[in-house]
Amino acid sequence: MEHLQCLIIGSGPAGYTAAIYAGRANLSPVLYEGIQPGGQITTTTEIENFPGYPQGVTGFGLMEDLRKQAERFGAEVRSGIVTSVDFSCEKKKVTVDGKTEIEADAVIIATGASAKYLGLPDETKYAGMGVSACATCDGFFYRKKNVAVVGGGDTACEEALYLSGICNKVYMIVRKSFLRASDIMQKRVFETPNVEILFEHETRSLFGENGVEGAVLQDTKNGKEVRIAIDGFFLAIGHTPNTKVFAGVIDLDEKGYIQTKSGTQQTNVEGVFAAGDVADPVYQQAITAAASGCRAAIELEKYLRMK
Ligand code: NDP
């Protein structure tokens, strides 16, 4: 069985920052990329709030830079998904892709979070046929068409603005009477003429012959049914942490986020640390993820040194 000093699971800003710090501490970190190499941020268009990029940077560009920086200090980046873990002994065992077993002295979990769906049967029925949770990935297919974005947070605004540049019209379906997004994003949405916000509306179903042709909504102010003609239905209602594989082993909160000991990145298992969105239900920013990856690597180095 292969033995590692430092194993990092996940390749978003948290995982790569941890790899940079662990690499510079001579720990020869190995990082498994997981389902989405580069993490969720690669599905974002422009990142304007990551320090050091005064002109902004694409999600993909930022992750390329972080990967190169980690590799420069000896981190090894591998493709593969961790499918099970056994943290019961001092050496932490993980299985990759259901077959490769590896043991590590210490582990950093940085598996991030994935987009949430409403839970409607039609989302499954029309998966890949009009339903998407990533405007940057799929927006191109809806050129000059009408689409809807569900949600009222920063992600929903960002998706709506991106789609407004490609599509004929963008509806935002918002369940409350206000947006939750930051002021700057709200302002941009309000100022975009081809975005129409349907406040206090909820989606009941989707319809269409060979793909989405429309959505049935309910106006919750008066209970009336509203039908909109759309070809694309984009979800932007938040995220679920990717912690399934750790359930029962690592302490999770009621929403499934990893719980860390106060003021640290340490989980309930000694030598196992968590960083990034997987352990952060609050901030969920690339920069906070990167910062927690740094903290996790520093704590991991100290743990190995004191062992
Ligand atoms: P948020 O949790 O902030 O917003 C989720 C939105 O989806 C809310 O409007 C919420 O409504 C709505 N929603 C949730 N569940 C449902 C449902 N079942 N049906 C209908 N609507 C639903 O998530 P985001 O992904 O937007 O943002 C997460 C974090 O990332 C935030 O801290 C945000 O600031 C940050 N972010 C920052 C960006 C930036 O700085 N440019 C870009 C993207 C994200 P309700 O308000 O009623 O709960």
Tab-separated table of C-alpha atoms and ligand atoms in Angstrom:
chain	number	residue	atom	x	y	z
A	1	MET	CA	0.000	0.000	0.000
A	2	GLU	CA	1.303	3.438	-0.901
A	3	HIS	CA	2.226	5.571	2.085
A	4	LEU	CA	2.021	9.376	2.087
A	5	GLN	CA	2.855	12.018	4.629
A	6	CYS	CA	0.167	14.431	3.535
A	7	LEU	CA	-2.929	13.644	1.524
A	8	ILE	CA	-5.211	16.428	0.314
A	9	ILE	CA	-8.671	15.555	-0.954
A	10	GLY	CA	-10.112	18.184	-3.301
A	11	SER	CA	-8.760	20.683	-5.800
A	12	GLY	CA	-10.493	23.989	-5.153
A	13	PRO	CA	-8.811	27.091	-3.668
A	14	ALA	CA	-8.627	25.383	-0.235
A	15	GLY	CA	-7.004	22.182	-1.518
A	16	TYR	CA	-4.448	23.960	-3.684
A	17	THR	CA	-3.524	26.517	-1.028
A	18	ALA	CA	-3.025	23.656	1.447
A	19	ALA	CA	-0.833	21.959	-1.189
A	20	ILE	CA	1.300	25.102	-1.628
A	21	TYR	CA	1.928	25.354	2.122
A	22	ALA	CA	2.462	21.606	2.624
A	23	GLY	CA	4.791	21.526	-0.384
A	24	ARG	CA	6.869	24.391	0.978
A	25	ALA	CA	7.042	22.522	4.325
A	26	ASN	CA	8.647	19.569	2.481
A	27	LEU	CA	5.715	17.254	3.108
A	28	SER	CA	5.439	16.046	-0.533
A	29	PRO	CA	1.656	16.452	-0.584
A	30	VAL	CA	-0.466	14.389	-2.933
A	31	LEU	CA	-3.731	16.029	-3.976
A	32	TYR	CA	-6.668	14.141	-5.459
A	33	GLU	CA	-8.707	16.365	-7.728
A	34	GLY	CA	-12.120	14.792	-7.165
A	35	ILE	CA	-15.219	15.040	-9.327
A	36	GLN	CA	-14.657	18.618	-10.466
A	37	PRO	CA	-10.965	19.427	-11.041
A	38	GLY	CA	-10.354	22.979	-9.866
A	39	GLY	CA	-13.567	22.895	-7.850
A	40	GLN	CA	-16.753	24.878	-8.247
A	41	ILE	CA	-14.952	28.110	-8.998
A	42	THR	CA	-14.029	26.837	-12.467
A	43	THR	CA	-17.708	27.213	-13.343
A	44	THR	CA	-17.618	30.939	-12.532
A	45	THR	CA	-16.983	33.466	-15.262
A	46	GLU	CA	-15.168	36.425	-13.815
A	47	ILE	CA	-13.782	36.630	-10.281
A	48	GLU	CA	-13.451	40.245	-9.260
A	49	ASN	CA	-12.846	39.880	-5.539
A	50	PHE	CA	-9.801	37.624	-5.257
A	51	PRO	CA	-6.943	39.842	-4.043
A	52	GLY	CA	-4.048	40.235	-6.434
A	53	TYR	CA	-6.050	40.361	-9.664
A	54	PRO	CA	-6.921	44.035	-10.182
A	55	GLN	CA	-8.439	43.319	-13.602
A	56	GLY	CA	-10.294	40.198	-12.403
A	57	VAL	CA	-9.539	36.618	-13.394
A	58	THR	CA	-11.544	33.698	-14.739
A	59	GLY	CA	-12.272	30.819	-12.358
A	60	PHE	CA	-10.353	28.487	-14.598
A	61	GLY	CA	-7.398	30.907	-14.841
A	62	LEU	CA	-7.198	31.288	-11.075
A	63	MET	CA	-7.178	27.533	-10.537
A	64	GLU	CA	-4.530	27.032	-13.204
A	65	ASP	CA	-2.317	29.539	-11.380
A	66	LEU	CA	-2.897	27.835	-8.023
A	67	ARG	CA	-2.183	24.379	-9.459
A	68	LYS	CA	1.082	25.526	-11.061
A	69	GLN	CA	2.115	27.211	-7.826
A	70	ALA	CA	1.425	24.008	-5.825
A	71	GLU	CA	3.319	21.870	-8.343
A	72	ARG	CA	6.263	24.251	-8.198
A	73	PHE	CA	6.710	23.247	-4.539
A	74	GLY	CA	6.467	19.526	-5.167
A	75	ALA	CA	2.762	18.823	-4.819
A	76	GLU	CA	1.589	15.910	-6.933
A	77	VAL	CA	-1.832	16.378	-8.469
A	78	ARG	CA	-3.708	13.190	-9.343
A	79	SER	CA	-7.130	12.607	-10.842
A	80	GLY	CA	-9.367	10.355	-8.796
A	81	ILE	CA	-12.247	10.358	-6.366
A	82	VAL	CA	-11.977	9.186	-2.770
A	83	THR	CA	-14.715	6.577	-2.437
A	84	SER	CA	-14.202	5.397	1.169
A	85	VAL	CA	-12.151	6.238	4.234
A	86	ASP	CA	-10.987	4.440	7.347
A	87	PHE	CA	-9.697	6.889	9.924
A	88	SER	CA	-9.858	4.447	12.865
A	89	CYS	CA	-6.067	3.936	13.107
A	90	GLU	CA	-3.172	6.337	13.402
A	91	LYS	CA	-2.427	5.818	9.703
A	92	LYS	CA	-5.400	7.158	7.785
A	93	LYS	CA	-6.566	4.872	5.010
A	94	VAL	CA	-8.475	6.005	1.946
A	95	THR	CA	-9.657	4.185	-1.148
A	96	VAL	CA	-9.541	6.008	-4.464
A	97	ASP	CA	-11.947	5.168	-7.303
A	98	GLY	CA	-13.104	2.087	-5.391
A	99	LYS	CA	-9.832	0.231	-5.883
A	100	THR	CA	-6.578	2.016	-4.969
A	101	GLU	CA	-5.790	1.955	-1.254
A	102	ILE	CA	-3.494	4.609	0.190
A	103	GLU	CA	-2.444	5.406	3.734
A	104	ALA	CA	-1.392	8.804	4.980
A	105	ASP	CA	0.013	10.263	8.188
A	106	ALA	CA	-2.376	13.184	7.915
A	107	VAL	CA	-5.245	14.275	5.681
A	108	ILE	CA	-6.825	17.559	4.642
A	109	ILE	CA	-10.413	17.316	3.441
A	110	ALA	CA	-11.225	20.081	0.950
A	111	THR	CA	-14.017	18.484	-1.043
A	112	GLY	CA	-16.124	21.629	-1.310
A	113	ALA	CA	-19.840	21.765	-1.957
A	114	SER	CA	-22.174	21.060	-4.886
A	115	ALA	CA	-25.147	22.921	-6.288
A	116	LYS	CA	-28.544	22.214	-4.749
A	117	TYR	CA	-31.676	21.312	-6.700
A	118	LEU	CA	-35.282	22.030	-5.753
A	119	GLY	CA	-36.161	18.343	-5.612
A	120	LEU	CA	-38.807	18.414	-8.364
A	121	PRO	CA	-39.177	15.204	-10.408
A	122	ASP	CA	-38.995	17.392	-13.556
A	123	GLU	CA	-35.420	18.411	-12.709
A	124	THR	CA	-34.404	14.783	-13.199
A	125	LYS	CA	-36.691	14.313	-16.197
A	126	TYR	CA	-35.108	17.263	-18.032
A	127	ALA	CA	-31.523	16.835	-16.761
A	128	GLY	CA	-29.258	17.801	-19.655
A	129	MET	CA	-32.374	18.801	-21.621
A	130	GLY	CA	-32.864	22.296	-20.285
A	131	VAL	CA	-32.093	21.960	-16.575
A	132	SER	CA	-28.674	23.103	-15.398
A	133	ALA	CA	-26.909	24.387	-12.282
A	134	CYS	CA	-24.112	26.106	-14.170
A	135	ALA	CA	-24.734	29.052	-16.481
A	136	THR	CA	-21.112	29.328	-17.554
A	137	CYS	CA	-21.075	25.657	-18.551
A	138	ASP	CA	-24.396	25.566	-20.380
A	139	GLY	CA	-25.429	29.154	-21.115
A	140	PHE	CA	-24.048	28.941	-24.636
A	141	PHE	CA	-26.816	26.478	-25.616
A	142	TYR	CA	-29.451	29.127	-24.953
A	143	ARG	CA	-28.239	31.877	-27.252
A	144	LYS	CA	-31.082	34.325	-28.038
A	145	LYS	CA	-33.547	32.133	-26.089
A	146	ASN	CA	-35.500	32.744	-22.895
A	147	VAL	CA	-34.273	31.201	-19.663
A	148	ALA	CA	-34.986	31.305	-15.919
A	149	VAL	CA	-32.669	31.359	-12.936
A	150	VAL	CA	-33.985	30.226	-9.550
A	151	GLY	CA	-32.636	31.948	-6.444
A	152	GLY	CA	-32.012	35.411	-5.060
A	153	GLY	CA	-28.438	35.205	-3.760
A	154	ASP	CA	-25.126	36.281	-5.270
A	155	THR	CA	-24.866	33.119	-7.330
A	156	ALA	CA	-28.308	33.650	-8.854
A	157	CYS	CA	-27.493	37.284	-9.700
A	158	GLU	CA	-24.175	36.299	-11.205
A	159	GLU	CA	-25.798	33.576	-13.300
A	160	ALA	CA	-28.598	35.904	-14.402
A	161	LEU	CA	-26.130	38.606	-15.437
A	162	TYR	CA	-24.007	36.140	-17.353
A	163	LEU	CA	-27.046	34.725	-19.147
A	164	SER	CA	-28.396	38.220	-19.893
A	165	GLY	CA	-25.448	38.702	-22.237
A	166	ILE	CA	-26.257	35.561	-24.219
A	167	CYS	CA	-29.992	35.084	-23.982
A	168	ASN	CA	-32.969	37.059	-25.178
A	169	LYS	CA	-34.583	37.252	-21.751
A	170	VAL	CA	-33.770	36.027	-18.252
A	171	TYR	CA	-36.405	35.517	-15.554
A	172	MET	CA	-35.229	35.337	-11.960
A	173	ILE	CA	-37.578	33.239	-9.844
A	174	VAL	CA	-37.247	34.447	-6.261
A	175	ARG	CA	-39.293	32.963	-3.445
A	176	LYS	CA	-39.086	36.025	-1.167
A	177	SER	CA	-40.007	39.667	-1.804
A	178	PHE	CA	-36.345	40.698	-1.883
A	179	LEU	CA	-32.954	39.537	-3.072
A	180	ARG	CA	-30.436	38.212	-0.610
A	181	ALA	CA	-27.485	39.114	-2.845
A	182	SER	CA	-24.924	41.839	-2.082
A	183	ASP	CA	-25.909	45.406	-2.996
A	184	ILE	CA	-23.530	45.642	-5.961
A	185	MET	CA	-24.952	42.464	-7.536
A	186	GLN	CA	-28.545	43.562	-6.898
A	187	LYS	CA	-27.844	46.916	-8.526
A	188	ARG	CA	-26.395	45.266	-11.609
A	189	VAL	CA	-29.386	42.967	-11.936
A	190	PHE	CA	-31.891	45.801	-11.500
A	191	GLU	CA	-30.070	47.800	-14.168
A	192	THR	CA	-30.084	44.985	-16.730
A	193	PRO	CA	-33.107	45.495	-18.998
A	194	ASN	CA	-33.542	41.882	-20.150
A	195	VAL	CA	-33.657	40.467	-16.602
A	196	GLU	CA	-37.148	40.283	-15.106
A	197	ILE	CA	-37.419	39.381	-11.451
A	198	LEU	CA	-40.475	37.413	-10.393
A	199	PHE	CA	-40.538	38.007	-6.648
A	200	GLU	CA	-42.595	35.692	-4.428
A	201	HIS	CA	-42.841	33.020	-7.082
A	202	GLU	CA	-42.142	29.319	-6.662
A	203	THR	CA	-41.594	26.676	-9.314
A	204	ARG	CA	-44.138	23.872	-9.382
A	205	SER	CA	-43.164	21.976	-12.561
A	206	LEU	CA	-41.523	22.135	-15.973
A	207	PHE	CA	-43.046	21.139	-19.278
A	208	GLY	CA	-41.941	20.445	-22.846
A	209	GLU	CA	-41.874	17.707	-25.494
A	210	ASN	CA	-38.174	17.063	-26.135
A	211	GLY	CA	-36.724	19.364	-23.517
A	212	VAL	CA	-37.811	22.276	-21.371
A	213	GLU	CA	-40.283	24.572	-23.119
A	214	GLY	CA	-41.663	26.278	-20.059
A	215	ALA	CA	-42.216	26.354	-16.315
A	216	VAL	CA	-45.321	26.434	-14.177
A	217	LEU	CA	-44.879	28.813	-11.265
A	218	GLN	CA	-47.061	29.868	-8.411
A	219	ASP	CA	-47.383	33.481	-7.400
A	220	THR	CA	-47.420	33.021	-3.630
A	221	LYS	CA	-48.935	36.469	-3.049
A	222	ASN	CA	-52.257	35.437	-4.557
A	223	GLY	CA	-51.860	31.671	-5.148
A	224	LYS	CA	-52.311	32.102	-8.917
A	225	GLU	CA	-50.567	29.862	-11.431
A	226	VAL	CA	-48.121	31.603	-13.794
A	227	ARG	CA	-46.700	29.962	-16.934
A	228	ILE	CA	-43.491	31.195	-18.502
A	229	ALA	CA	-42.038	30.072	-21.837
A	230	ILE	CA	-38.365	29.173	-21.323
A	231	ASP	CA	-35.837	26.818	-22.906
A	232	GLY	CA	-33.399	26.755	-19.995
A	233	PHE	CA	-33.967	26.408	-16.247
A	234	PHE	CA	-30.944	27.248	-14.091
A	235	LEU	CA	-30.689	26.446	-10.394
A	236	ALA	CA	-28.752	28.851	-8.171
A	237	ILE	CA	-30.176	28.135	-4.729
A	238	GLY	CA	-27.089	27.355	-2.723
A	239	HIS	CA	-24.949	24.339	-2.092
A	240	THR	CA	-24.673	21.041	-0.248
A	241	PRO	CA	-21.303	20.079	1.233
A	242	ASN	CA	-19.589	17.050	-0.313
A	243	THR	CA	-19.279	14.976	2.844
A	244	LYS	CA	-21.192	11.767	2.091
A	245	VAL	CA	-18.037	9.673	2.134
A	246	PHE	CA	-17.119	10.988	5.606
A	247	ALA	CA	-20.518	10.503	7.283
A	248	GLY	CA	-20.258	8.482	10.482
A	249	VAL	CA	-16.491	9.058	10.653
A	250	ILE	CA	-16.136	12.840	10.746
A	251	ASP	CA	-18.484	14.977	12.836
A	252	LEU	CA	-20.891	16.909	10.612
A	253	ASP	CA	-23.441	19.581	11.476
A	254	GLU	CA	-27.149	19.238	10.718
A	255	LYS	CA	-26.603	20.472	7.135
A	256	GLY	CA	-23.733	18.073	6.531
A	257	TYR	CA	-20.854	20.568	6.871
A	258	ILE	CA	-17.736	19.298	8.640
A	259	GLN	CA	-17.429	20.588	12.173
A	260	THR	CA	-13.989	21.793	13.164
A	261	LYS	CA	-12.697	22.499	16.653
A	262	SER	CA	-13.186	26.139	17.549
A	263	GLY	CA	-10.534	28.387	16.049
A	264	THR	CA	-8.845	25.531	14.168
A	265	GLN	CA	-9.250	23.375	11.048
A	266	GLN	CA	-8.980	20.185	13.156
A	267	THR	CA	-11.853	17.681	12.829
A	268	ASN	CA	-12.884	15.228	15.540
A	269	VAL	CA	-10.263	12.782	14.189
A	270	GLU	CA	-6.704	13.633	15.134
A	271	GLY	CA	-4.583	14.245	12.054
A	272	VAL	CA	-7.583	14.932	9.832
A	273	PHE	CA	-8.225	18.565	8.965
A	274	ALA	CA	-10.947	20.245	6.911
A	275	ALA	CA	-10.742	23.390	4.808
A	276	GLY	CA	-12.865	25.395	2.391
A	277	ASP	CA	-16.595	25.259	1.693
A	278	VAL	CA	-16.899	21.706	3.040
A	279	ALA	CA	-16.461	23.165	6.527
A	280	ASP	CA	-17.851	26.650	5.930
A	281	PRO	CA	-21.605	27.217	5.786
A	282	VAL	CA	-21.146	30.976	6.167
A	283	TYR	CA	-18.602	32.727	3.948
A	284	GLN	CA	-18.062	30.373	0.996
A	285	GLN	CA	-15.612	32.648	-0.788
A	286	ALA	CA	-12.542	31.617	-2.760
A	287	ILE	CA	-10.371	33.758	-0.504
A	288	THR	CA	-11.764	32.357	2.753
A	289	ALA	CA	-11.388	28.831	1.351
A	290	ALA	CA	-7.766	29.580	0.444
A	291	ALA	CA	-7.126	31.023	3.910
A	292	SER	CA	-8.527	27.949	5.643
A	293	GLY	CA	-6.416	25.716	3.368
A	294	CYS	CA	-3.361	27.619	4.578
A	295	ARG	CA	-4.419	27.166	8.199
A	296	ALA	CA	-5.089	23.457	7.712
A	297	ALA	CA	-1.633	22.896	6.194
A	298	ILE	CA	0.101	24.795	9.007
A	299	GLU	CA	-1.821	22.775	11.613
A	300	LEU	CA	-1.053	19.542	9.767
A	301	GLU	CA	2.663	20.334	9.657
A	302	LYS	CA	2.654	21.027	13.389
A	303	TYR	CA	0.718	17.819	14.068
A	304	LEU	CA	3.277	15.735	12.152
A	305	ARG	CA	6.191	17.479	13.844
A	306	MET	CA	4.791	16.906	17.365
A	307	LYS	CA	3.762	13.290	16.749
B	1	NDP	P1	-27.280	31.820	-0.838
B	1	NDP	O1	-27.551	30.840	0.242
B	1	NDP	O2	-26.705	33.129	-0.510
B	1	NDP	O3	-28.636	32.119	-1.626
B	1	NDP	C1	-29.473	31.097	-2.014
B	1	NDP	C2	-30.698	31.700	-2.671
B	1	NDP	O4	-31.512	30.629	-3.126
B	1	NDP	C3	-31.547	32.535	-1.717
B	1	NDP	O5	-32.139	33.584	-2.429
B	1	NDP	C4	-32.583	31.517	-1.258
B	1	NDP	O6	-33.798	32.090	-0.898
B	1	NDP	C5	-32.785	30.708	-2.520
B	1	NDP	N1	-33.281	29.373	-2.231
B	1	NDP	C6	-32.743	28.426	-1.410
B	1	NDP	N2	-33.475	27.298	-1.425
B	1	NDP	C7	-34.506	27.545	-2.262
B	1	NDP	C8	-35.612	26.789	-2.674
B	1	NDP	N3	-35.810	25.533	-2.257
B	1	NDP	N4	-36.488	27.357	-3.537
B	1	NDP	C9	-36.307	28.615	-3.991
B	1	NDP	N5	-35.276	29.399	-3.624
B	1	NDP	C10	-34.383	28.867	-2.772
B	1	NDP	O7	-26.389	31.000	-1.892
B	1	NDP	P2	-25.422	31.536	-3.037
B	1	NDP	O8	-24.960	30.309	-3.730
B	1	NDP	O9	-26.043	32.585	-3.840
B	1	NDP	O10	-24.196	32.174	-2.250
B	1	NDP	C11	-23.458	31.425	-1.270
B	1	NDP	C12	-22.342	32.303	-0.714
B	1	NDP	O11	-21.405	32.573	-1.744
B	1	NDP	C13	-22.841	33.642	-0.207
B	1	NDP	O12	-22.094	33.991	0.927
B	1	NDP	C14	-22.549	34.577	-1.347
B	1	NDP	O13	-22.349	35.904	-0.922
B	1	NDP	C15	-21.270	33.959	-1.920
B	1	NDP	N6	-21.084	34.286	-3.355
B	1	NDP	C16	-20.400	35.427	-3.660
B	1	NDP	C17	-20.218	35.808	-4.965
B	1	NDP	C18	-19.484	37.069	-5.249
B	1	NDP	O14	-18.956	37.670	-4.348
B	1	NDP	N7	-19.434	37.530	-6.474
B	1	NDP	C19	-20.716	35.008	-6.076
B	1	NDP	C20	-21.450	33.837	-5.661
B	1	NDP	C21	-21.612	33.525	-4.349
B	1	NDP	P3	-34.050	32.773	0.542
B	1	NDP	O15	-33.370	34.093	0.493
B	1	NDP	O16	-35.523	32.828	0.579
B	1	NDP	O17	-33.484	31.823	1.552
